[in-house]
CSV table of C-alpha atoms in Angstrom, one decimal:
chain,number,residue,atom,x,y,z
L,1,MET,CA,-12.9,-53.9,-67.3
L,2,ALA,CA,-10.9,-51.0,-69.6
L,3,SER,CA,-10.0,-47.5,-67.5
L,4,THR,CA,-11.5,-44.8,-69.5
L,5,ALA,CA,-10.6,-42.5,-67.2
L,6,ARG,CA,-8.3,-40.3,-69.1
L,7,ALA,CA,-10.9,-40.3,-72.1
L,8,ALA,CA,-13.5,-39.1,-69.9
L,9,ALA,CA,-11.4,-36.4,-68.4
L,10,VAL,CA,-10.7,-35.0,-71.7
L,11,ALA,CA,-14.0,-35.3,-72.7
L,12,ALA,CA,-15.4,-33.4,-69.8
L,13,VAL,CA,-13.1,-30.7,-70.9
L,14,LYS,CA,-13.8,-30.3,-73.8
L,15,ALA,CA,-18.1,-30.5,-73.3
L,16,VAL,CA,-17.3,-27.3,-71.4
L,17,LEU,CA,-15.5,-25.8,-74.0
L,18,VAL,CA,-18.2,-27.1,-76.5
L,19,ALA,CA,-20.8,-25.6,-74.3
L,20,ARG,CA,-18.8,-22.1,-74.1
L,21,LYS,CA,-18.6,-21.8,-77.8
L,22,ALA,CA,-22.1,-22.1,-78.4
L,23,ALA,CA,-22.9,-20.0,-75.8
L,24,SER,CA,-20.6,-17.4,-77.0
L,25,PRO,CA,-19.5,-17.8,-80.5
L,26,THR,CA,-17.5,-14.7,-80.8
L,27,LEU,CA,-15.2,-15.2,-77.8
L,28,LEU,CA,-14.3,-18.9,-78.8
L,29,ARG,CA,-14.0,-19.6,-82.0
L,30,ALA,CA,-12.3,-23.1,-82.4
L,31,ILE,CA,-11.5,-26.1,-80.3
L,32,TYR,CA,-8.7,-28.7,-80.7
L,33,ASN,CA,-7.6,-31.8,-78.6
L,34,ALA,CA,-4.2,-30.9,-78.9
L,35,ARG,CA,-2.4,-28.1,-80.1
L,36,PRO,CA,-2.5,-27.5,-83.7
L,37,GLY,CA,0.5,-26.8,-86.5
L,38,SER,CA,-1.6,-22.8,-86.9
L,39,PHE,CA,-4.3,-21.0,-85.3
L,40,PRO,CA,-6.4,-20.2,-88.5
L,41,GLU,CA,-9.3,-18.6,-86.0
L,42,THR,CA,-9.2,-17.2,-82.7
L,43,PRO,CA,-9.6,-16.8,-79.9
L,44,CYS,CA,-9.2,-20.5,-80.1
L,45,ALA,CA,-8.7,-23.1,-77.0
L,46,TYR,CA,-6.8,-26.4,-77.0
L,47,ILE,CA,-6.2,-29.4,-74.6
L,48,ALA,CA,-2.5,-29.2,-73.5
L,49,GLY,CA,-0.7,-31.4,-71.5
L,50,ARG,CA,-2.4,-34.9,-69.9
L,51,ASN,CA,0.4,-35.8,-67.4
L,52,GLU,CA,-1.3,-37.9,-64.4
L,53,THR,CA,0.0,-39.9,-61.4
L,54,ILE,CA,-1.4,-43.1,-60.4
L,55,THR,CA,-1.5,-44.5,-56.5
L,56,TYR,CA,-2.9,-47.5,-55.2
L,57,SER,CA,-4.6,-48.6,-52.0
L,58,ALA,CA,-5.6,-51.7,-51.0
L,59,GLN,CA,-8.6,-52.1,-54.2
L,60,THR,CA,-8.9,-49.0,-55.0
L,61,ARG,CA,-6.5,-47.0,-57.7
L,62,ALA,CA,-6.5,-43.2,-58.0
L,63,ARG,CA,-5.9,-40.8,-60.9
L,64,THR,CA,-4.4,-37.8,-60.3
L,65,PHE,CA,-4.3,-35.9,-63.2
L,66,THR,CA,-1.0,-33.4,-62.5
L,67,GLY,CA,-0.5,-32.1,-65.4
L,68,LEU,CA,-4.2,-31.7,-67.6
L,69,GLU,CA,-4.4,-27.9,-69.3
L,70,VAL,CA,-6.1,-26.0,-71.3
L,71,VAL,CA,-4.6,-23.1,-73.2
L,72,ILE,CA,-6.8,-20.4,-74.5
L,73,VAL,CA,-5.0,-18.5,-77.6
L,74,ASP,CA,-5.8,-15.3,-78.9
L,75,THR,CA,-3.8,-12.8,-81.2
L,76,LEU,CA,-2.7,-9.3,-80.6
L,77,ILE,CA,-4.5,-6.8,-82.3
L,78,ASP,CA,-4.7,-4.3,-79.9
L,79,ALA,CA,-3.5,-5.0,-76.2
L,80,ILE,CA,-6.8,-3.2,-74.5
L,81,GLU,CA,-9.1,-5.0,-76.6
L,82,THR,CA,-7.2,-8.6,-76.5
L,83,GLU,CA,-6.9,-8.0,-72.8
L,84,ASP,CA,-10.8,-7.6,-72.3
L,85,ARG,CA,-11.9,-10.6,-74.6
L,86,MET,CA,-9.6,-12.7,-72.9
L,87,ASP,CA,-10.2,-12.0,-69.8
L,88,ILE,CA,-13.9,-12.4,-70.1
L,89,LEU,CA,-13.6,-15.7,-71.4
L,90,VAL,CA,-11.2,-17.0,-69.0
L,91,ASP,CA,-14.0,-15.3,-66.3
L,92,LEU,CA,-16.8,-17.5,-68.5
L,93,LEU,CA,-14.6,-20.7,-68.1
L,94,ALA,CA,-13.8,-20.3,-64.6
L,95,ASP,CA,-17.5,-20.5,-64.2
L,96,ASP,CA,-17.9,-22.8,-66.4
L,97,PHE,CA,-15.3,-25.7,-64.7
L,98,TRP,CA,-16.6,-24.7,-61.5
L,99,ALA,CA,-20.2,-25.6,-62.3
L,100,ALA,CA,-19.2,-28.7,-64.2
L,101,SER,CA,-20.7,-32.0,-63.2
L,102,PRO,CA,-18.9,-35.2,-62.2
L,103,PHE,CA,-17.4,-36.8,-65.0
L,104,TYR,CA,-16.9,-40.3,-64.1
L,105,ALA,CA,-19.2,-42.8,-62.4
L,106,GLY,CA,-16.1,-44.1,-59.9
L,107,GLY,CA,-15.6,-40.6,-58.3
L,108,GLY,CA,-14.2,-37.5,-60.6
L,109,GLN,CA,-14.4,-34.0,-60.5
L,110,LEU,CA,-12.7,-31.1,-62.9
L,111,GLN,CA,-10.7,-29.1,-60.6
L,112,LEU,CA,-9.7,-26.0,-62.2
L,113,GLY,CA,-6.6,-25.0,-60.0
L,114,SER,CA,-4.9,-22.4,-61.6
L,115,ILE,CA,-4.6,-19.5,-64.5
L,116,SER,CA,-1.6,-18.2,-65.8
L,117,ASP,CA,-1.3,-16.2,-68.7
L,118,ALA,CA,1.6,-16.8,-70.8
L,119,ASP,CA,2.5,-15.8,-74.5
L,120,VAL,CA,1.7,-19.0,-77.2
L,121,VAL,CA,4.8,-19.0,-79.8
L,122,LEU,CA,4.5,-20.9,-83.0
L,123,THR,CA,7.8,-21.1,-85.0
L,124,GLY,CA,7.7,-22.3,-88.6
L,125,PRO,CA,9.8,-21.8,-91.9
L,126,GLY,CA,8.9,-17.8,-91.5
L,127,ASP,CA,9.5,-15.6,-88.2
L,128,PRO,CA,7.9,-17.2,-84.7
L,129,VAL,CA,4.3,-15.6,-84.1
L,130,THR,CA,3.5,-14.8,-80.9
L,131,TYR,CA,-0.3,-15.0,-79.8
L,132,ARG,CA,-1.8,-13.8,-76.2
L,133,GLY,CA,-2.4,-17.0,-74.2
L,134,ALA,CA,-4.1,-17.8,-70.6
L,135,VAL,CA,-3.3,-21.8,-69.3
L,136,LEU,CA,-5.7,-23.0,-67.3
L,137,ASN,CA,-4.3,-25.7,-64.9
L,138,PHE,CA,-6.1,-28.8,-63.5
L,139,GLY,CA,-3.4,-30.1,-62.0
L,140,ASN,CA,-3.0,-28.2,-58.7
L,141,PRO,CA,-1.8,-30.9,-56.0
L,142,ALA,CA,-3.5,-29.2,-53.4
L,143,ASN,CA,-7.1,-29.3,-55.4
L,144,PRO,CA,-6.4,-31.9,-58.2
L,145,THR,CA,-8.9,-33.3,-61.2
L,146,PHE,CA,-8.9,-37.2,-60.1
L,147,VAL,CA,-10.8,-40.5,-60.7
L,148,ARG,CA,-11.1,-43.4,-58.3
L,149,GLU,CA,-11.3,-46.6,-59.5
L,150,GLY,CA,-12.1,-50.1,-58.0
L,151,GLY,CA,-10.2,-52.6,-58.4
L,152,PRO,CA,-10.4,-55.5,-61.0
């Protein structure tokens, strides 16, 4: 039977983001499965890296997501307003991910391990554009997002 762990982890992350967008449409206006070429609507979120490590023990395979990330992006209009809106959204998402259900029948839980502020820079034919960003990382080695699967 083919594994769907990676797709299940990404779908679980997206489900949390979609629920937050429905509950707070002015705080989260768009969601993307990967980094888009532009941000026509902000604040928005995209699912970034999906790096993982795989280990084997007897008949069990453990897939640990070491680089599963969500990036929150907002326009820098007014530094105080943007900070407040971004902080509120990040706080709400931290609570949402804490409350998320296990996402995989073999055992899998979203484990938000860290949140980092980061500028998101888009480059193109014109001048680069900088956005305010926050990176939600689910790959903390001490508390990772994982899936355990039985052997074939």
